[in-house]
Each structure stands twice: as structure tokens, then as C-alpha cells.
N, CA and C of each residue as an Amber inpcrd file, in Angstrom:
protein
   384
   0.8110000  -1.1800000   0.0000000   0.0000000   0.0000000   0.0000000
   0.8610000   1.2520000   0.0000000   2.0190000   1.1450000  -0.4900000
   2.8760000   2.3170000  -0.5410000   2.3500000   3.2680000  -1.5910000
   2.6930000   4.5060000  -1.4420000   2.2590000   5.4870000  -2.4110000
   2.1730000   6.8470000  -1.7710000   1.4750000   7.7270000  -2.4430000
   1.3190000   9.0730000  -1.9290000  -0.1390000   9.4380000  -1.9420000
  -0.4600000  10.4310000  -1.1390000  -1.8150000  10.9430000  -1.1460000
  -1.7350000  12.4490000  -1.1720000  -2.6720000  13.0810000  -1.8410000
  -2.7790000  14.5280000  -1.9490000  -1.4870000  15.3030000  -1.7880000
  -0.8930000  15.7480000  -2.8370000   0.2900000  16.5770000  -2.7630000
   1.5920000  15.8210000  -2.6270000   1.5730000  14.5360000  -2.7840000
   2.8000000  13.7600000  -2.7770000   3.3410000  13.3930000  -1.4100000
   2.5920000  13.6430000  -0.3480000   3.0490000  13.2510000   0.9860000
   3.0980000  11.7350000   1.0970000   4.0740000  11.1820000   1.8030000
   4.1200000   9.7270000   1.9680000   2.8590000   9.2300000   2.6530000
   2.3490000   8.1530000   2.1590000   1.1300000   7.5640000   2.6980000
   1.4750000   6.5750000   3.7960000   0.6960000   6.5920000   4.8680000
   0.8920000   5.6250000   5.9520000   0.5360000   4.2420000   5.4530000
   1.3090000   3.2730000   5.8430000   1.0130000   1.9040000   5.4590000
   0.9910000   1.0250000   6.6810000   0.3190000  -0.1020000   6.5730000
   0.2540000  -1.0600000   7.6730000   1.6490000  -1.4960000   8.0780000
   2.4820000  -1.8010000   7.1180000   3.8190000  -2.2940000   7.4290000
   4.6480000  -1.2550000   8.1820000   4.4240000   0.0120000   7.8900000
   5.2320000   1.0370000   8.5380000   4.6570000   1.4710000   9.8740000
   3.4790000   0.9930000  10.2410000   2.8890000   1.4160000  11.5000000
   2.9300000   0.3110000  12.5450000   2.0160000  -0.6020000  12.4960000
   1.8830000  -1.5950000  13.5560000   2.2710000  -3.0120000  13.1480000
   2.4670000  -3.2570000  11.9000000   2.8810000  -4.5820000  11.4540000
   1.7360000  -5.4990000  11.0680000   0.6610000  -5.5030000  11.8620000
  -0.5050000  -6.3250000  11.5230000  -1.7750000  -5.5530000  11.8470000
  -2.8510000  -5.9820000  11.2470000  -4.1570000  -5.3990000  11.5310000
  -4.5180000  -5.6160000  12.9970000  -4.2210000  -6.7950000  13.5300000
  -4.5000000  -7.0960000  14.9300000  -3.7450000  -6.1460000  15.8540000
  -2.4780000  -5.9210000  15.5840000  -1.6830000  -5.0230000  16.4220000
  -2.2400000  -3.6040000  16.3690000  -2.6500000  -3.1660000  15.1960000
  -3.2120000  -1.8180000  15.0680000  -4.5160000  -1.7110000  15.8510000
  -5.3910000  -2.7060000  15.7240000  -6.6590000  -2.6960000  16.4560000
  -6.4050000  -2.7290000  17.9610000  -5.4800000  -3.5580000  18.3810000
  -5.1570000  -3.6640000  19.8130000  -4.6490000  -2.3290000  20.3480000
  -3.8270000  -1.6700000  19.5780000  -3.2550000  -0.3970000  19.9900000
  -4.3330000   0.6910000  20.0440000  -5.2450000   0.6710000  19.1050000
  -6.2880000   1.6920000  19.0090000  -7.4160000   1.4760000  20.0120000
  -7.8930000   0.2350000  20.1300000  -9.0780000  -0.0410000  20.9460000
  -8.7760000  -0.7210000  22.2790000  -7.5770000  -1.2340000  22.4350000
  -7.2490000  -1.9760000  23.6420000  -7.5760000  -3.4490000  23.4740000
  -7.2350000  -4.2180000  24.4840000  -7.4240000  -5.6610000  24.4320000
  -7.8100000  -6.1390000  25.8170000  -8.9000000  -6.8370000  25.8860000
  -9.4000000  -7.3650000  27.1490000  -8.4710000  -8.4230000  27.7370000
  -7.6480000  -9.0460000  26.8980000  -6.8400000 -10.1870000  27.3060000
  -5.3580000  -9.8890000  27.4580000  -4.9040000  -8.8170000  26.8610000
  -3.4870000  -8.4600000  26.9380000  -3.3790000  -6.9590000  27.1620000
  -2.2900000  -6.5200000  27.7340000  -2.1170000  -5.0740000  27.9080000
  -2.0130000  -4.3800000  26.5550000  -2.5180000  -3.1720000  26.5070000
  -2.3520000  -2.3730000  25.2950000  -0.8720000  -2.0280000  25.1780000
  -0.2820000  -2.2760000  24.0180000   1.1560000  -2.0340000  23.8840000
   1.4930000  -0.5450000  23.9560000   2.6640000  -0.2710000  24.4550000
   3.1580000   1.1040000  24.4240000   3.4340000   1.4530000  22.9710000
   2.9670000   2.5980000  22.5540000   3.1120000   2.9510000  21.1420000
   3.2000000   4.4620000  21.0190000   4.1710000   4.9090000  20.2770000
   4.3410000   6.3410000  20.0840000   3.7080000   6.8630000  18.8090000
   2.9590000   6.0110000  18.1270000   2.3500000   6.4320000  16.8630000
   1.0740000   7.2190000  17.1000000   0.7590000   8.0640000  16.1480000
  -0.5080000   8.7960000  16.1850000  -1.6340000   7.8290000  15.8210000
  -2.6910000   7.8320000  16.5910000  -3.7980000   6.9210000  16.3330000
  -5.0280000   7.6850000  15.8890000  -5.4350000   7.3620000  14.7060000
  -6.6690000   7.9250000  14.1690000  -7.4690000   6.7690000  13.6180000
  -8.7190000   6.7170000  14.0110000  -9.5690000   5.5910000  13.6400000
  -9.6610000   5.4220000  12.1290000  -9.6550000   6.5120000  11.3970000
  -9.7990000   6.3770000   9.9380000  -8.6020000   5.6690000   9.3020000
  -7.4160000   5.7550000   9.8990000  -6.2860000   4.9860000   9.3650000
  -6.5260000   3.4900000   9.5510000  -7.0260000   3.1350000  10.7180000
  -7.3220000   1.7310000  10.9730000  -8.4190000   1.2290000  10.0280000
  -9.4730000   1.9950000   9.8560000 -10.5770000   1.5760000   8.9870000
 -10.1010000   1.4400000   7.5460000  -9.2100000   2.2970000   7.1150000
  -8.6410000   2.1460000   5.7680000  -7.8970000   0.8200000   5.6500000
  -7.1000000   0.4930000   6.6590000  -6.3630000  -0.7740000   6.6380000
  -7.3100000  -1.9640000   6.6910000  -8.3450000  -1.8730000   7.5140000
  -9.3470000  -2.9320000   7.5920000 -10.0360000  -3.1210000   6.2460000
 -10.3810000  -2.0430000   5.6050000 -11.1030000  -2.0960000   4.3350000
 -10.3460000  -2.8790000   3.2730000  -9.0310000  -2.7700000   3.2740000
  -8.2420000  -3.4200000   2.2350000  -7.5040000  -4.6650000   2.7220000
  -7.7930000  -5.0850000   3.9370000  -7.1410000  -6.2860000   4.4840000
  -7.7450000  -7.5460000   3.8710000  -6.9510000  -8.5920000   3.8190000
  -7.4940000  -9.8660000   3.3410000  -8.2600000 -10.5530000   4.4600000
  -9.0590000 -11.5310000   4.0980000  -9.9330000 -12.2170000   5.0460000
  -9.1520000 -12.8460000   6.1950000  -7.9910000 -13.4160000   5.9170000
  -7.2010000 -14.0420000   6.9830000  -6.7680000 -13.0290000   8.0350000
  -6.3490000 -11.8500000   7.6030000  -5.9220000 -10.8100000   8.5480000
  -7.1050000 -10.3190000   9.3880000  -8.2570000 -10.1730000   8.7680000
  -9.4480000  -9.7200000   9.4890000  -9.8820000 -10.7660000  10.5060000
  -9.9230000 -12.0220000  10.0800000 -10.3190000 -13.0910000  11.0030000
  -9.3200000 -13.2280000  12.1500000  -8.0440000 -13.0720000  11.8720000
  -7.0360000 -13.1270000  12.9370000  -7.2970000 -12.0360000  13.9620000
  -7.6430000 -10.8400000  13.4990000  -7.9380000  -9.7400000  14.4020000
  -9.1740000 -10.0500000  15.2460000 -10.2480000 -10.4870000  14.5970000
 -11.4790000 -10.7870000  15.3210000 -11.2600000 -11.8860000  16.3520000
 -10.5430000 -12.8970000  15.9820000 -10.3400000 -14.0350000  16.8820000
  -9.3650000 -13.7190000  18.0100000  -8.4340000 -12.8200000  17.7700000
  -7.4980000 -12.4300000  18.8380000  -8.1550000 -11.4740000  19.8290000
  -8.9360000 -10.5390000  19.3220000  -9.4940000  -9.5050000  20.1910000
 -10.8890000  -9.8220000  20.6990000 -11.5850000 -10.7250000  20.0420000
 -12.9490000 -11.1080000  20.4520000 -13.1040000 -12.6200000  20.3380000
 -12.3030000 -13.3840000  21.0720000 -12.3030000 -14.8310000  20.8690000
 -13.6080000 -15.5350000  21.2250000 -14.4310000 -14.9030000  22.0270000
 -15.6950000 -15.5350000  22.4200000 -16.9010000 -14.7860000  21.8570000
 -16.7010000 -13.9700000  20.8490000 -17.6950000 -13.1460000  20.1580000
 -18.3360000 -12.0970000  21.0720000 -18.7060000 -12.4560000  22.2880000
 -19.4060000 -11.5120000  23.1670000 -18.4550000 -10.5590000  23.8850000
 -17.1760000 -10.7700000  23.7480000 -16.2050000  -9.9990000  24.5040000
 -15.4110000  -9.0700000  23.6110000 -14.4150000  -8.4790000  24.1900000
 -13.5110000  -7.6300000  23.4320000 -13.9080000  -6.1700000  23.4810000
 -12.9920000  -5.3460000  23.0430000 -13.1900000  -3.9070000  23.0740000
 -13.4460000  -3.3080000  21.6930000 -13.4690000  -4.1180000  20.6500000
 -13.7650000  -3.5630000  19.3290000 -15.1750000  -3.0040000  19.3330000
 -15.3720000  -1.8090000  18.8080000 -16.7360000  -1.2860000  18.7120000
 -17.6060000  -2.2010000  17.8530000 -18.8710000  -2.2480000  18.1840000
 -19.8090000  -3.1200000  17.4520000 -19.7690000  -2.8100000  15.9630000
 -19.7460000  -1.5520000  15.6010000 -19.7660000  -1.2130000  14.1780000
 -18.4960000  -1.6830000  13.4770000 -17.3690000  -1.7530000  14.1720000
 -16.1270000  -2.2640000  13.5780000 -16.2480000  -3.7680000  13.3690000
 -16.8190000  -4.4700000  14.3490000 -17.0450000  -5.9190000  14.1810000
 -17.9620000  -6.1920000  12.9990000 -19.0560000  -5.4470000  12.9220000
 -19.9970000  -5.6540000  11.8130000 -19.3100000  -5.4310000  10.4750000
 -18.5520000  -4.3550000  10.3670000 -17.8270000  -4.0720000   9.1310000
 -16.8180000  -5.1730000   8.8320000 -16.1050000  -5.6190000   9.8420000
 -15.1020000  -6.6660000   9.6450000 -15.7390000  -7.9420000   9.1080000
 -16.8400000  -8.3670000   9.7180000 -17.5080000  -9.5740000   9.2180000
 -18.0400000  -9.3590000   7.8090000 -18.5590000  -8.1920000   7.5280000
 -19.0630000  -7.9120000   6.1730000 -17.9350000  -8.0300000   5.1550000
 -16.7840000  -7.4790000   5.4910000 -15.6480000  -7.5390000   4.5620000
 -15.1490000  -8.9670000   4.3720000 -15.1520000  -9.7490000   5.4380000
 -14.7510000 -11.1570000   5.3240000 -15.7310000 -11.8990000   4.4190000
 -17.0240000 -11.6770000   4.6220000 -18.0250000 -12.3990000   3.8250000
 -18.0380000 -11.9610000   2.3680000 -17.6330000 -10.7520000   2.0910000
 -17.4960000 -10.3430000   0.6900000 -16.3620000 -11.1110000   0.0140000
 -15.3260000 -11.4320000   0.7790000 -14.1950000 -12.1770000   0.2350000
 -14.4330000 -13.6810000   0.2270000 -15.2360000 -14.1510000   1.1740000
 -15.5150000 -15.5970000   1.3010000 -17.0160000 -15.8170000   1.4910000
 -17.7850000 -15.5890000   0.4520000 -19.2470000 -15.6170000   0.5970000
 -19.8560000 -17.0040000   0.7560000 -19.1010000 -18.0460000   0.4710000
 -19.6770000 -19.3900000   0.4500000 -19.1950000 -20.2950000   1.5740000
 -18.6590000 -19.7320000   2.6470000 -18.1620000 -20.5450000   3.7500000
 -19.2030000 -20.5720000   4.8700000 -19.8930000 -21.6990000   5.0220000
 -20.9740000 -21.7850000   6.0090000 -20.5670000 -21.4190000   7.4330000
 -19.3850000 -21.8290000   7.8720000 -18.9810000 -21.5150000   9.2430000
 -18.7750000 -20.0180000   9.4480000 -18.2500000 -19.3330000   8.4380000
 -18.0920000 -17.8860000   8.5490000 -19.4490000 -17.1830000   8.5450000
 -20.3650000 -17.6780000   7.7270000 -21.7190000 -17.1160000   7.7220000
 -22.3640000 -17.2650000   9.1020000 -22.2070000 -18.4260000   9.7090000
 -22.7700000 -18.6610000  11.0480000 -22.1020000 -17.7820000  12.1040000
 -20.7930000 -17.6640000  12.0210000 -20.0670000 -16.8330000  12.9810000
 -20.5230000 -15.3750000  12.8970000 -20.6510000 -14.8700000  11.6820000
 -21.1240000 -13.4930000  11.4950000 -22.5490000 -13.3330000  12.0150000
 -23.3940000 -14.3240000  11.7820000 -24.7800000 -14.2670000  12.2630000
 -24.8200000 -14.2510000  13.7870000 -24.0000000 -15.0780000  14.4260000
 -23.9600000 -15.0940000  15.8940000 -23.5230000 -13.7390000  16.4390000
 -22.5490000 -13.1270000  15.7920000 -22.0740000 -11.8230000  16.2280000
 -23.1830000 -10.7760000  16.1030000 -23.8760000 -10.7830000  14.9880000
 -24.9590000  -9.8100000  14.7830000 -26.0720000  -9.9750000  15.8020000
 -26.4130000 -11.1980000  16.1130000 -27.5060000 -11.4520000  17.0710000
 -27.2020000 -10.9040000  18.4560000 -25.9420000 -10.7910000  18.7860000
 -25.5610000 -10.3000000  20.1120000 -25.7500000  -8.7960000  20.2740000
 -25.9520000  -8.1040000  19.1840000 -25.9480000  -6.6450000  19.2350000
 -27.3160000  -6.0340000  19.0180000 -28.3450000  -6.7270000  19.4400000
 -29.6740000  -6.1450000  19.4200000 -30.5260000  -6.5880000  18.2620000
 -31.8080000  -6.3420000  18.3960000 -32.7720000  -6.8440000  17.4120000
 -32.7050000  -6.1590000  16.0520000 -32.0080000  -5.0420000  15.9490000
 -31.9290000  -4.3430000  14.6610000 -31.3220000  -5.2120000  13.5670000
 -30.4820000  -6.1560000  13.9550000 -29.7530000  -6.9700000  12.9930000
 -30.2770000  -8.4000000  12.9020000 -31.3520000  -8.7210000  13.5860000
 -31.8570000 -10.0950000  13.5960000 -32.2380000 -10.6030000  12.2100000
 -32.8360000  -9.7520000  11.3810000 -33.2080000 -10.1770000  10.0270000
 -31.9700000 -10.5050000   9.1900000 -30.9490000  -9.6920000   9.3140000
 -29.7060000  -9.9440000   8.5750000 -29.0660000 -11.2390000   9.0770000
 -29.0490000 -11.4200000  10.3950000 -28.4850000 -12.6420000  10.9740000
 -29.2420000 -13.8730000  10.4940000 -30.5650000 -13.7820000  10.4520000
 -31.3800000 -14.9100000   9.9690000 -31.0520000 -15.2220000   8.5090000
 -30.8680000 -14.1960000   7.7110000 -30.5020000 -14.4020000   6.3040000
 -29.1470000 -15.0750000   6.1610000 -28.2010000 -14.6950000   7.0050000
 -26.8780000 -15.3360000   6.9760000 -26.9770000 -16.8050000   7.3600000
 -27.8030000 -17.1030000   8.3570000 -27.9730000 -18.5030000   8.7660000
 -28.6410000 -19.3120000   7.6460000 -29.6020000 -18.7280000   6.9600000
 -30.2360000 -19.4150000   5.8240000 -29.2200000 -19.6910000   4.7310000
 -28.3590000 -18.7100000   4.4360000 -27.3040000 -18.9190000   3.4350000
 -26.3650000 -20.0360000   3.8680000 -26.0230000 -20.0760000   5.1460000
 -25.1250000 -21.1240000   5.6670000 -25.7690000 -22.4900000   5.5020000
 -27.0400000 -22.6100000   5.8590000 -27.7290000 -23.9040000   5.7580000
 -27.8520000 -24.3470000   4.2940000 -28.0380000 -23.4150000   3.3980000
 -28.1430000 -23.7560000   1.9800000 -26.8280000 -24.2880000   1.4240000
 -25.7160000 -23.9590000   2.0720000 -24.3950000 -24.3790000   1.5810000
 -23.8800000 -25.6430000   2.2660000 -24.6410000 -26.1820000   3.2190000
 -24.1680000 -27.4030000   3.8840000 -24.9900000 -28.6000000   3.4680000
């Protein structure tokens, strides 16, 4: 993701900041299971969301599983979890276990998402 943005300024990259998506999320949001690392970098949520947006499914799943291993826990904001699962499912739309995992996560965050969760479970059942 090297390059420049507006006016030729060097663009921040994952490799030059935290090394992994999980490390960046841990540094930004904290971790229920491990201490937040000491970090002298500037933290802005939009940098993390940019990295999340272009991360591959394995990196996103590693982050979710490290920071929210039991789905109901962790310090990631609900909207970040929802976005993360959406991005994973766009990359891997036919994996029943991922569909179920995303549905379970959505169900935990209130009735607003129950219809979407039910649809994900139906898609999972259709693929097994």
C-alpha cells in the first residue's frame, strides 16, 4: 500500500505502523486479554478503517479471533465488528462456518440486525 496521497506526501502503510491489523486494532481499541502495547504512533480511527477495508480475510479473522475470541467480549466497537464480518463475507461468501459466525455476532448486538443474521444462517444452511 505504498504510495502518496494529496500533494505527494508519503502515505501511511500497515507495514510502517503496527505490522498487523491485529496489532493496530489492539493499539487503538485496547485488548481485554493483553495489555495495550506502548506505542508512540498517532492513532486515528480512519487509518485503521482504511487498513481494515483493504485487508485480506485471513488478517481480518485473525484480528477478530485475537481480540474477540468468544464473540461476546472484546473492546472492538460493534460497528467495527460488523464491518469486519461484512468484509470477510465479501471475500468468502460461500463458507458456512463464517456465515454462522457473522450471524452469531450480529444477534448479540440487538434486534436491529436479527433479520440480517437470519438471512446469513439461511445462506449457511443452503451451503451445507
